[in-house]
Structure formats: structure tokens, C-alpha cells
Short mmCIF file of C-alpha atoms in Angstrom, two decimals:
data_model
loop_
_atom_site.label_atom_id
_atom_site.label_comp_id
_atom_site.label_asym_id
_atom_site.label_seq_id
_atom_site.Cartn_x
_atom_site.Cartn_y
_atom_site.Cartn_z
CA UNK A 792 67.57 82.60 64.42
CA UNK A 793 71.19 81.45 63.73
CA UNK A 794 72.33 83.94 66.23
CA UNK A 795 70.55 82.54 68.71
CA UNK A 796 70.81 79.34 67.92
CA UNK A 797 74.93 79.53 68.24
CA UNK A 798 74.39 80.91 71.40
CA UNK A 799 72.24 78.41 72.64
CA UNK A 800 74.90 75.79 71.67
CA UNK A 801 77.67 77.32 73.13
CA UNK A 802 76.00 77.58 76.39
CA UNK A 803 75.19 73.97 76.06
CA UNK A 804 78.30 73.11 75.08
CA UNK A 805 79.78 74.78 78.23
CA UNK A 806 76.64 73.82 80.97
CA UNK A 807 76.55 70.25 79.55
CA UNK A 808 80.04 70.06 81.48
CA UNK A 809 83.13 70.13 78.79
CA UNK A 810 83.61 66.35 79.60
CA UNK A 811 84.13 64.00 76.51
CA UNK A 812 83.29 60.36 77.16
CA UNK A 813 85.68 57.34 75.46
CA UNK A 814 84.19 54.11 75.65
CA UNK A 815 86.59 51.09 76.52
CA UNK A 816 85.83 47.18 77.25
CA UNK A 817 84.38 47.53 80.44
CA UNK A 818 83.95 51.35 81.51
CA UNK A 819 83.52 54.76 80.18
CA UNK A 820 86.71 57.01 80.77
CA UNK A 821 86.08 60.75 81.34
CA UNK A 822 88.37 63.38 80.37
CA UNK A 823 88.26 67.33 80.49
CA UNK A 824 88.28 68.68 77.49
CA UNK A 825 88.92 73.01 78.18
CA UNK A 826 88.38 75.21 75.18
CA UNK A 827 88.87 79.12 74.73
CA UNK A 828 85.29 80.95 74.49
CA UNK A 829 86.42 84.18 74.04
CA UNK A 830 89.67 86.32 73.34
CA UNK A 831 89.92 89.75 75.21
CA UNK A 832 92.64 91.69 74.26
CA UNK A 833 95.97 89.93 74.88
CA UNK A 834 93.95 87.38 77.72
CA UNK A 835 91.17 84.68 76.62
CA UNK A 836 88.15 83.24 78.62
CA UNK A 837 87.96 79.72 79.10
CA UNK A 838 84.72 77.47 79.06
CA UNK A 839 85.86 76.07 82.65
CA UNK A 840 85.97 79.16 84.23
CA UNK A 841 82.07 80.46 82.65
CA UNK A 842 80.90 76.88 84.07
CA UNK A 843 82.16 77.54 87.40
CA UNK A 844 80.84 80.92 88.07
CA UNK A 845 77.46 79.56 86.05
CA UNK A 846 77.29 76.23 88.46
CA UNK A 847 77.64 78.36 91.72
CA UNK A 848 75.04 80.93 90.26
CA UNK A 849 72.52 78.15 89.43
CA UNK A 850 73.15 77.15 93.39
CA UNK A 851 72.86 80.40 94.76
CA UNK A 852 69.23 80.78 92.51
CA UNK A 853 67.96 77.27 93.79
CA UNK A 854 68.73 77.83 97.48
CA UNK A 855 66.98 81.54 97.55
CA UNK A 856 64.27 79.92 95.31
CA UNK A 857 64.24 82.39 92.67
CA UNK A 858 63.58 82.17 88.90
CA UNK A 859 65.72 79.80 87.15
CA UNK A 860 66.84 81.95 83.80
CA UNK A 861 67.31 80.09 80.38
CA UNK A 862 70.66 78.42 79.67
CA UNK A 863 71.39 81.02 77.11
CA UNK A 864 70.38 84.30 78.60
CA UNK A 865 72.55 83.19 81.48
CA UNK A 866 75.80 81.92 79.47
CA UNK A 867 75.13 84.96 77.39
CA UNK A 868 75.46 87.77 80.95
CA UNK A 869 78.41 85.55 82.32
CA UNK A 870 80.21 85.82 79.48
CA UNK A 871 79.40 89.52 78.91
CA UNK A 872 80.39 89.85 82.82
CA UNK A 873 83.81 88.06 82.16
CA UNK A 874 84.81 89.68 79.39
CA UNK A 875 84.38 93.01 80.92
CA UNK A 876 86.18 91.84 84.35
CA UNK A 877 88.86 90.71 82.08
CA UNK A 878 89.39 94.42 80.97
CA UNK A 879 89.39 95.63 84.07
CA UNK A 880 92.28 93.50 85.28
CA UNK A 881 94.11 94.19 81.88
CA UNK A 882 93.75 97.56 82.54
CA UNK A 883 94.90 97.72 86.23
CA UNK A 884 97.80 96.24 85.28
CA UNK A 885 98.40 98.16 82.44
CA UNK A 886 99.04 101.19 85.35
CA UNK A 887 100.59 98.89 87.71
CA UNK A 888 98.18 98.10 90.34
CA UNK A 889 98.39 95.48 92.49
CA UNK A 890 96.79 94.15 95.76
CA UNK A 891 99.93 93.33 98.42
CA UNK A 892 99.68 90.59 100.86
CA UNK A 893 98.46 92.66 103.52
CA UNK A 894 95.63 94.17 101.90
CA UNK A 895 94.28 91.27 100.83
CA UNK A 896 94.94 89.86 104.79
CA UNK A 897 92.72 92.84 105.79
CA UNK A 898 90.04 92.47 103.53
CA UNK A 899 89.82 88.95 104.00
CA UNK A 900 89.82 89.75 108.00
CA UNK A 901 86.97 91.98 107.06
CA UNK A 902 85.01 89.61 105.87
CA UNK A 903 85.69 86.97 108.56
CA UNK A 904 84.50 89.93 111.09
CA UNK A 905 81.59 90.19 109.18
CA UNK A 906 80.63 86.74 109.77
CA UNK A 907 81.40 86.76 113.23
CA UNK A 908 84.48 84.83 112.63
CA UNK A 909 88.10 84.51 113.20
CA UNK A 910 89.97 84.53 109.97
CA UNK A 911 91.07 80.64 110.79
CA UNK A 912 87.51 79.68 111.59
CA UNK A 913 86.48 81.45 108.31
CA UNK A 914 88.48 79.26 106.17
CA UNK A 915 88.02 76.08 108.01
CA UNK A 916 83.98 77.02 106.81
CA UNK A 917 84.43 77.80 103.77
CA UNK A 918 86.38 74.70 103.62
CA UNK A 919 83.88 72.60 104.91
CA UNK A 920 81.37 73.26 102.53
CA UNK A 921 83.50 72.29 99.73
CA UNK A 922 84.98 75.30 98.84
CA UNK A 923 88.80 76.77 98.29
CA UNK A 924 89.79 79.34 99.99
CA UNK A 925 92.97 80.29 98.02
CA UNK A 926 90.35 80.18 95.08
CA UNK A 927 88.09 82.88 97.59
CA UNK A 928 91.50 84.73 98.09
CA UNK A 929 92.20 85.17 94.29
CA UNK A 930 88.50 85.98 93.90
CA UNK A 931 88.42 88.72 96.71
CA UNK A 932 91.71 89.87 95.08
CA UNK A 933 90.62 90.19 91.88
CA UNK A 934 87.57 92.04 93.09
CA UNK A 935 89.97 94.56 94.82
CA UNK A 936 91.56 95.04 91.73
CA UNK A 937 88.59 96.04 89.95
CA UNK A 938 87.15 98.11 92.40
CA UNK A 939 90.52 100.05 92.56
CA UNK A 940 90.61 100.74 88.74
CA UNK A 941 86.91 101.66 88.47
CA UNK A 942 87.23 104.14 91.04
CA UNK A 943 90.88 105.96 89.66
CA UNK A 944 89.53 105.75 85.95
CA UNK A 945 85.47 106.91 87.42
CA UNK A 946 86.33 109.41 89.67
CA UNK A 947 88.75 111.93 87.14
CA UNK A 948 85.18 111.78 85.08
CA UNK A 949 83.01 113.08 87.57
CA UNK A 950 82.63 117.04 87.61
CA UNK A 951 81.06 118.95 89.96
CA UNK A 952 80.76 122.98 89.75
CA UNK A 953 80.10 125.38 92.84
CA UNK A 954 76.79 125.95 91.70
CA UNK A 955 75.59 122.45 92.16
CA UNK A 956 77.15 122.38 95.67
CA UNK A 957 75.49 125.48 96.09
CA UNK A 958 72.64 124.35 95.16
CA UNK A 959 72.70 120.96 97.17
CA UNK A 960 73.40 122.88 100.21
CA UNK A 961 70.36 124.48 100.02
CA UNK A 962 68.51 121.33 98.82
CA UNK A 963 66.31 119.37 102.23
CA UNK A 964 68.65 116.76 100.95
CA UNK A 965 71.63 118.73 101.65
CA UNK A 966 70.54 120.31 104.80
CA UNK A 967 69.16 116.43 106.69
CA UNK A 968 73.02 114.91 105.52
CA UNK A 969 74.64 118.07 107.02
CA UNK A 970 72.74 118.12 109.81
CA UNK A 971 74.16 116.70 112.83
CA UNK A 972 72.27 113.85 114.70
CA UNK A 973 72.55 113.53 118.55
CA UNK A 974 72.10 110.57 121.03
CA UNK A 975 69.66 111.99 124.10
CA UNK A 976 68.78 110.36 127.45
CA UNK A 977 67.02 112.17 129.14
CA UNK A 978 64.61 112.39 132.39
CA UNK A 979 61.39 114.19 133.70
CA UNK A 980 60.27 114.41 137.05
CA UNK A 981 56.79 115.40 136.60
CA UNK A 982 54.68 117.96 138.09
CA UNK A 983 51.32 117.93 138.72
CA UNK A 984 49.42 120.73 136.76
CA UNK A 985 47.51 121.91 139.60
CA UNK A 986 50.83 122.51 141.54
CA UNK A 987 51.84 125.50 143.58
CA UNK A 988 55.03 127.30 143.60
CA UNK A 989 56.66 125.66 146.47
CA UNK A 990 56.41 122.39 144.81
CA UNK A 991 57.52 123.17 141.41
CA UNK A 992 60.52 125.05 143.79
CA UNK A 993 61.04 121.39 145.30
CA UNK A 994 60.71 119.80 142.16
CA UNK A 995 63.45 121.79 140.46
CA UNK A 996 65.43 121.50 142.97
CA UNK A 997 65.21 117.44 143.01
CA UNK A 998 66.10 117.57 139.15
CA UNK A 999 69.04 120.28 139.71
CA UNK A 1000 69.97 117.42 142.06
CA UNK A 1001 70.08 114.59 139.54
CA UNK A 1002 71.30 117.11 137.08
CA UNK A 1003 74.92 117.45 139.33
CA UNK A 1004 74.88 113.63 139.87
CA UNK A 1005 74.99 113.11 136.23
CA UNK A 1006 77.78 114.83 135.36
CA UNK A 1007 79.54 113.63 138.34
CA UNK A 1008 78.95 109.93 136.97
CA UNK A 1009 78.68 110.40 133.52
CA UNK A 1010 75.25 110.16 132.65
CA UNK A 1011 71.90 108.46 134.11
CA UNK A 1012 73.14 105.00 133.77
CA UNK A 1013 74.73 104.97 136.64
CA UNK A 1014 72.13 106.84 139.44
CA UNK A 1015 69.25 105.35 138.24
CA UNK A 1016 68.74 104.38 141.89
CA UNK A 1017 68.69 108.00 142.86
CA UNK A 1018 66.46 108.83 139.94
CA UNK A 1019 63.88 106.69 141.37
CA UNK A 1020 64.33 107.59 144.64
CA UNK A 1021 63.66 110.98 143.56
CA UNK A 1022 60.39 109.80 141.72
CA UNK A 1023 61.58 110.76 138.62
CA UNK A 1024 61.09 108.96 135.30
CA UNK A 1025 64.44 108.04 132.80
CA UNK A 1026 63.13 107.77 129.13
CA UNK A 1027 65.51 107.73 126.45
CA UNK A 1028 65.13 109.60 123.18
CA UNK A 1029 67.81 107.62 121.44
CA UNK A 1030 69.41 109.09 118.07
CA UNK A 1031 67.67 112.40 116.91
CA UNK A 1032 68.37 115.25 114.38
CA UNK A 1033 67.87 118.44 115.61
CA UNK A 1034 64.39 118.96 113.07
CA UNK A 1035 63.40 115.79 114.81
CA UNK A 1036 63.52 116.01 118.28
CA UNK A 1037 60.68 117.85 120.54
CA UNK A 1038 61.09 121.90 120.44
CA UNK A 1039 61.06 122.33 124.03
CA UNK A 1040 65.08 120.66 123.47
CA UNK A 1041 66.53 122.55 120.25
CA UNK A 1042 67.38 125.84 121.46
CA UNK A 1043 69.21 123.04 124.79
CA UNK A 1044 70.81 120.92 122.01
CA UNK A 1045 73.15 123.61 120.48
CA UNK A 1046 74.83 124.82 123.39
CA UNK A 1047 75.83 121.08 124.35
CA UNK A 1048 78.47 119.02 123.48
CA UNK A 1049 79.09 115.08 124.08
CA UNK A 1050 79.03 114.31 127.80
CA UNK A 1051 77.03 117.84 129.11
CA UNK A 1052 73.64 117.36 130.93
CA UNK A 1053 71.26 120.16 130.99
CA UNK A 1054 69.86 122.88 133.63
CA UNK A 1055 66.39 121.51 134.31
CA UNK A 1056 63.91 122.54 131.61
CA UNK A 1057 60.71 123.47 132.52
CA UNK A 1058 57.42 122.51 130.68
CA UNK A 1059 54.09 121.92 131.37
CA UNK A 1060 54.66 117.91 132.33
CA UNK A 1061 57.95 118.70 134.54
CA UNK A 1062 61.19 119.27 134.61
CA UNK A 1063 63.24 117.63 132.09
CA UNK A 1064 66.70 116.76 132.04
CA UNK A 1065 68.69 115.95 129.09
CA UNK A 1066 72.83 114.02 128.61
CA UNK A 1067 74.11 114.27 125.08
CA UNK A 1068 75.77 110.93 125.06
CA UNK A 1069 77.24 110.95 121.58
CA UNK A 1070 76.77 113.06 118.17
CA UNK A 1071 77.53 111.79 114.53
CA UNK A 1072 77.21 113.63 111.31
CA UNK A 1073 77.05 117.55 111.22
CA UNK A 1074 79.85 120.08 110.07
CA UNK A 1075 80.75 122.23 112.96
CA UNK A 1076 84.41 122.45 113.93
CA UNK A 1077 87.06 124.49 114.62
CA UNK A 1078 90.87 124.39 114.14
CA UNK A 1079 93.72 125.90 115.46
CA UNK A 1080 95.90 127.55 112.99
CA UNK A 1081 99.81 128.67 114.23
CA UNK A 1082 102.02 131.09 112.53
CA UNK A 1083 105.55 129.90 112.66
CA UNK A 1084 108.85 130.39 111.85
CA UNK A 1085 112.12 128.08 112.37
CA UNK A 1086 115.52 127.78 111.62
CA UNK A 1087 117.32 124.34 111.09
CA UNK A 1088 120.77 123.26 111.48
CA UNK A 1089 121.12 119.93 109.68
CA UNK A 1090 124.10 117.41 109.49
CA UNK A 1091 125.68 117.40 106.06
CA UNK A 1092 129.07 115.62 104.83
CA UNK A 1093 131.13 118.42 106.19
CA UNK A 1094 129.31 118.81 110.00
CA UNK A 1095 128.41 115.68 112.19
CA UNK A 1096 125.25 115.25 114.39
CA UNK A 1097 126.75 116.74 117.54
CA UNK A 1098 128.64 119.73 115.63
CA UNK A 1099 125.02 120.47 114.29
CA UNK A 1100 123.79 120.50 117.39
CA UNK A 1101 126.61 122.91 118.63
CA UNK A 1102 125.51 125.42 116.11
CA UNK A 1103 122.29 125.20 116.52
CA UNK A 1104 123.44 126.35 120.61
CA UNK A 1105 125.04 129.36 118.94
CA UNK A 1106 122.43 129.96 117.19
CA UNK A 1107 120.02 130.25 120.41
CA UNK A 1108 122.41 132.44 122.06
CA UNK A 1109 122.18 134.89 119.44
CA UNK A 1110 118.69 135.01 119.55
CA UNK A 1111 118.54 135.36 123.84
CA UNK A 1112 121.43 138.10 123.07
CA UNK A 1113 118.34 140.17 121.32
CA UNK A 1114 119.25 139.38 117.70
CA UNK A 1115 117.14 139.17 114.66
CA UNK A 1116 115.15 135.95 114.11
CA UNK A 1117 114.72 136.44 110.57
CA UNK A 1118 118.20 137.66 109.62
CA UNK A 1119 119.73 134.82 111.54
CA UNK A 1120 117.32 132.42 109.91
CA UNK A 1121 118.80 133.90 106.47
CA UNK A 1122 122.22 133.08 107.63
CA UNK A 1123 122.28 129.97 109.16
CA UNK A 1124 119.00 127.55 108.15
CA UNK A 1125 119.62 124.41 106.10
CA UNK A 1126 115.14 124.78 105.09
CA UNK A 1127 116.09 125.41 101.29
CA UNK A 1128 112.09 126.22 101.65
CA UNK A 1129 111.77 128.73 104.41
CA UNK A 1130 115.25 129.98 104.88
CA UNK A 1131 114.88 132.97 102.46
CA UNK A 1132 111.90 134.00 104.27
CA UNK A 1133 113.30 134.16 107.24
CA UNK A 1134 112.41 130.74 108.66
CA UNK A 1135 108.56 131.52 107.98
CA UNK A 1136 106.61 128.56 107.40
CA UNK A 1137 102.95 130.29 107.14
CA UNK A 1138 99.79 129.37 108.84
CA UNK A 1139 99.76 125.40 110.03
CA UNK A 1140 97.31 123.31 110.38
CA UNK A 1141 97.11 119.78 112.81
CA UNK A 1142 98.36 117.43 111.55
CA UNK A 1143 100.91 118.90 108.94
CA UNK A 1144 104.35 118.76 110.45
CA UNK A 1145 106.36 115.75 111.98
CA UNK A 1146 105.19 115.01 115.73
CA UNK A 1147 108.31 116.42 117.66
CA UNK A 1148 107.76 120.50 115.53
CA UNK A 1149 104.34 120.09 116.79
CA UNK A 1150 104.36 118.99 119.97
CA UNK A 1151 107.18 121.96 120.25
CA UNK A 1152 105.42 124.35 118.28
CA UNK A 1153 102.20 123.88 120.53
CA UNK A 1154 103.97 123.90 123.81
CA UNK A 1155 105.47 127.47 122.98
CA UNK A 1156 104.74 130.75 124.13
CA UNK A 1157 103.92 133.40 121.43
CA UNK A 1158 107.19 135.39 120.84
CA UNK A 1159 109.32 133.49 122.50
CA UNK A 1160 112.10 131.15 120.48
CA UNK A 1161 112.08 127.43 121.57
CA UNK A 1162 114.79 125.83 122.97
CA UNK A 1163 116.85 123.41 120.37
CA UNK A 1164 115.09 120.59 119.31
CA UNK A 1165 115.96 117.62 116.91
CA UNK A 1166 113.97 115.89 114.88
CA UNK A 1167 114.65 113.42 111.94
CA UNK A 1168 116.19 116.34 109.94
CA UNK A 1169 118.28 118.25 112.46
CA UNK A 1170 118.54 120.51 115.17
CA UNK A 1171 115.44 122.85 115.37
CA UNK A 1172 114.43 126.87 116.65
CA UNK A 1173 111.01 127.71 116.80
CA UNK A 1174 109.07 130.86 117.43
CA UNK A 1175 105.39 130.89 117.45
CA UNK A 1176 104.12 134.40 115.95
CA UNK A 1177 100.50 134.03 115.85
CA UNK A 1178 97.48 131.88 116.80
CA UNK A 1179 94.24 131.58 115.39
CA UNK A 1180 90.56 130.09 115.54
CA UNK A 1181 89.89 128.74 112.18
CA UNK A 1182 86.24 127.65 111.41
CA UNK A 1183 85.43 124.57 108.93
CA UNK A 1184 81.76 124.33 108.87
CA UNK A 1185 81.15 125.90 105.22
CA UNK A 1186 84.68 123.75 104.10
CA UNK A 1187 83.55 120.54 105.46
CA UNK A 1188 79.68 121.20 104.56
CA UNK A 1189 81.17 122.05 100.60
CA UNK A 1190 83.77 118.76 101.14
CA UNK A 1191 80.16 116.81 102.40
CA UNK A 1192 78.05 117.86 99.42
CA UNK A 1193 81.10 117.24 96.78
CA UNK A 1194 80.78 113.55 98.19
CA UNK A 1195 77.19 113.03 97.97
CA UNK A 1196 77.05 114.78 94.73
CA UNK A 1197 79.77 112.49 93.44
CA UNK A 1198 77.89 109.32 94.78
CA UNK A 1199 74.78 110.30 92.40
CA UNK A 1200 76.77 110.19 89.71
CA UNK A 1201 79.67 107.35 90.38
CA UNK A 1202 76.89 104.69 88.74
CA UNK A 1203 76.24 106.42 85.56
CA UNK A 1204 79.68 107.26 84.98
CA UNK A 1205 81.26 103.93 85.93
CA UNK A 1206 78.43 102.75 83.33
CA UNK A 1207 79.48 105.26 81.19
CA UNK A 1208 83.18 103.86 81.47
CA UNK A 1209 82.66 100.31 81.36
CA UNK A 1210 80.72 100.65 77.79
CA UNK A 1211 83.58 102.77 76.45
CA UNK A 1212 86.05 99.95 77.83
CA UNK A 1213 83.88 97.36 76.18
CA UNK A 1214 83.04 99.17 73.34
CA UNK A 1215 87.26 100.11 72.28
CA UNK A 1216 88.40 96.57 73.35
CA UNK A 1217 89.09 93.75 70.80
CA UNK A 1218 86.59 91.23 72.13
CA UNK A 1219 86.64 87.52 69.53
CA UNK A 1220 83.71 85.36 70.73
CA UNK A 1221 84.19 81.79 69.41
#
């Protein structure tokens, strides 16, 4: 009863609006009086700042028209709420995280987008209704913050073992998020059932027709005079997973890829035609892995640019002269990493190396030593050895299930964290 009676007080105190009044001769004189509420750690919380948030949440509950909730129960979860955000921003920068000027920029062009605004029309609203917008800027800041440090100090919790992704793989859940999902338009020029052979002859031939001017223009959109003309019917199937779409179209489906129209299919209605016009979701994909091997003559304090470069020339004559890749790559690289081997810098994926050793390595014939090349480090000499088809659906289906599997459990262990934070933090309520 005391408890709760303190409570109620304080939240009074702070709702009531931390204003003192002084009488005088002939008007009252009002002066803000702030107090500390709480101390967290080595920052307090001030009464101003719980009747802000507590003001705007009392206008937000008004407008939508929902339950009003007693003055204590609410000063009691803002203050909880406070406290807890207050750890959060201790703790991020405890580690040194910060939000630069360009994040925040992005973000707050995020949310302008999202409102179908311009980031200057967004803050001339915001400032129209009474608001700050450097206060919204230190808000969405703040907010960064805390996401940021919930996710680093969540994330290094969360364990997942091979036999849960295992076993969501062969969950239905797993299978409808790995599933891909395709957008279909598609035609049918119908045929009567009753129809002889010559016409259903004529018929497929109309729709082989439409077929070819499809892919010539990229789809039905554009010959949907000739469709008509051909007295043929366009009827969109729109986005559809494979389990979803009708039967006579799933054995079609996984031969195609975006852009391809189908060979007329025949059913009992027609002929149908079918354009893949996009695809989302799924884990099919290949990559292209190269073998390669190079040798690099770099500048140093004792051989300029061009006197690399010179080398480098040497170097290639060498090779065209018939001698040893490896054992000149032993002998002459500046690669602390590959030179040993003989230049060999194993199986490469896209995406790996800087542009120009890609672009070369890609452009070069198996066997066959590049010519000299200079990128940011020095003067290069490729040879390709090897290419291969790598395929990533069972990586990217394992990488897909990790990721759902870690979004079931993100909430309980951020819950998990936040109580721990709460629960080893010196917290003084006044």
C-alpha cells in the first residue's frame, strides 16, 4: 500500500507538469522546476524527459481512441522503458558505437520515403505540427544505437546446431520459405472439346505464333493486339509457388528462367502459353569457381613504378620462352601469401579479388599466362588453371534456415538479455 502509494505520487508529481507556481501582486509566475527520478549507472533520468515521452503517449492513445491506462501503471512502464534504454546507450558506448552523420541522413531519408516525402518536405511537417526535428534526429539516433547493440550483444547468444537446420529443412515451414515463387502471365486460346485434329493443328499453330512474338517483345504486354486478333484470351496468374500453381504448369516452370515463354501446352481447355516475368525467393544457383595462380612485381623503396613494370616484362618473356610458372613465381613474386606456392591462389569465387585480377582472370584462356597487368599493388601475371561449376542450393538453403531459425529465437534472447542488463545494473529510483 505504501509502495503503491509512492508510485502513484511520483507519477503525479511528474504528469501534474514539474511547474511550481510563486504568487506576486498581480500575477502568478511559473517556473520549471526539473528533478532526477532515477540514477542508472553513471547517467540519471530526469522527470522532464518521462513527461515528454508520457504527454506524446497520452496523444497518440486519445487520437487512436484506445484505453487510457492509470497514471501510475503508465509512469511506472516509462520509467522501466527509460531506464533500460539508458543501458543500452551506456553500453554502446562502452564498445564505441556510434551513428555517423550519414547514417543517420539515410535513415532519416528512409523514413521521409516512407511517407512519400522528400527529406525537406519531411521536416517542414514534422515542423508544422509542432514538433523538432533535431529532437526526431536524436530520437531516430538513439534508436539506431540501440538497435545496433541489441543485435551485436543478441546475436553471439543465439546457437543453432546442424540438426535443427536439418530438421527445418525438412519442416513444410522450411520447404514454403525455400521454395522459390514465380510471377506468370500467361494465355489460352481455347479449343472447343468437340474439335477435330485440323483445328487443334490450327490452334497450336496460332499459339506457337504468339509464343515467338513474345519473346521477340518481351512478354504479352506488348502484342496484346495480336493476342486478340488471334482470339486468344491473356489471364494473368500473378505471383505463385510452385505447390501453388495449376499442375498442368510445374513440370513448364522448372525448365524456365526470368524472361522465357513456353512451347504451347496442351490441355483439355486449349493451348496455354506461359512468360516467367520475374522469380523471388528459392535457393538455386550456381557459381563459377577459377583456379589461379599469379606472380606480382610490386614497387618497393629500392624499385620505382616503371622499373616494376620492367620486371614484370622480363618476367613474361621467361614464361613465352617455355619456363616454369611456378619456379619463376618462387623467384620473383612480391605475394608474401602465394609466392611460396608458386603464385597459387586456390579456387576463387566472384567477388573476392580487386576488379582489374578479375576482369583479367575471367578474360583468360586456361593455360595461357596473361599479359602484365597493374593494379593498386603492382604489376600482375596470371594463368588460369582450372574452371569449375560450383552449386549453392544446399549452402544457401542451410544459410536460409540459419536465418529463420535465428529470427525465432532473436525475441526470447534479446528478452533474455535485456533482463540480465537490467537485472546487473545499479538502477536508484527516487
Amino acid at each position: 500500500m505504501v509502495t503503491h502509494l509512492v508510485k502513484t505520487l511520483a507519477a503525479s508529481a511528474v504528469l501534474a507538469s514539474t511547474f511550481t507556481v510563486f504568487s506576486h501582486t498581480a500575477h502568478a509566475e511559473y517556473q520549471l522546476i526539473d528533478r532526477v527520478v532515477a540514477i542508472v549507472e553513471d547517467d540519471i533520468v530526469l522527470a522532464s524527459d518521462l513527461r515528454d515521452q508520457i504527454i506524446s503517449i497520452k496523444q497518440r492513445i486519445t487520437s487512436s481512441g484506445g484505453k487510457m491506462p492509470a497514471d501510475d501503471v503508465l509512469f511506472e512502464q516509462v520509467l522501466e522503458r527509460s531506464i533500460l534504454e539508458n543501458l543500452q546507450l551506456q553500453r554502446a558506448a562502452q564498445i564505441g558505437m556510434r551513428v555517423s552523420d550519414q547514417q543517420l541522413n539515410e535513415a532519416m531519408n528512409t523514413i521521409a520515403a516512407r511517407n512519400n516525402l522528400s527529406l525537406a518536405d519531411f521536416k517542414a511537417s514534422v515542423e508544422q505540427q509542432g514538433e523538432s526535428y533535431l529532437n526526431i534526429r536524436e530520437k531516430i539516433r538513439k534508436d539506431l544505437l540501440i538497435n545496433e547493440v541489441q543485435r551485436r550483444s543478441v546475436i553471439r547468444n543465439i546457437s543453432i546446431s546442424e540438426s535443427e537446420v536439418d530438421n527445418f529443412l525438412q519442416s513444410e515451414q522450411g520447404k514454403l520459405l525455400l521454395s522459390p515463387e514465380f510471377n506468370i502471365d500467361h494465355i489460352l486460346l481455347s479449343i472447343p472439346a468437340d474439335a477435330g485434329e485440323q483445328t487443334k493443328v490450327l490452334a497450336k499453330e496460332k499459339a506457337t505464333q504468339l509464343q515467338q512474338l513474345a519473346l521477340k517483345n518481351g512478354g504479352f504486354e506488348a502484342i496484346q493486339d495480336k493476342i486478340a486478333a488471334h482470339n486468344a484470351e491473356r489471364s494473368p496468374l500473378g505471383w505463385r509457388r510452385a505447390e501453388n500453381m495449376p499442375s498442368l504448369f510445374k513440370g513448364v516452370i522448372d525448365d524456365m528462367a526470368i524472361g522465357d515463354v513456353s512451347e504451347p501446352i496442351l490441355s483439355d481447355s486449349g493451348y496455354h502459353v506461359i512468360h516467367i516475368n520475374n522469380k523471388r525467393g528459392g535457393v538455386a544457383g550456381k557459381t563459377t569457381e577459377t583456379k589461379v595462380r599469379h606472380i606480382l612485381i610490386a614497387p618497393n623503396e629500392i624499385r620505382s613504378i616503371d622499373e616494376a613494370k620492367i620486371l614484370a616484362n622480363e618476367v613474361k618473356t621467361k614464361l613465352n620462352e617455355g619456363e616454369d610458372f611456378v619456379q619463376l613465381a618462387r623467384k620473383y613474386s612480391d605475394d608474401p601469401g602465394s609466392a611460396l606456392s608458386g603464385g597459387d591462389l586456390g579456387w576463387t569465387e566472384p567477388g573476392v579479388l580487386v576488379p582489374i585480377f578479375e576482369e583479367t582472370m575471367n578474360n583468360a584462356e586456361i593455360g595461357i599466362s596473361s599479359q602484365v597487368f597493374e593494379s593498386q599493388f603492382g604489376w600482375h601475371i596470371l594463368e588460369v588453371s582450372e574452371r569449375r561449376e560450383k552449386d549453392l542450393s544446399q549452402e544457401r538453403a542451410a544459410q536460409q534456415a540459419r536465418m529463420a531459425i535465428a529470427e525465432t529465437k532473436y525475441d526470447d534472447e534479446l528478452n533474455n538479455w535485456l533482463q540480465e542488463l537490467r537485472d546487473n545494473a545499479f538502477v536508484d529510483i527516487k
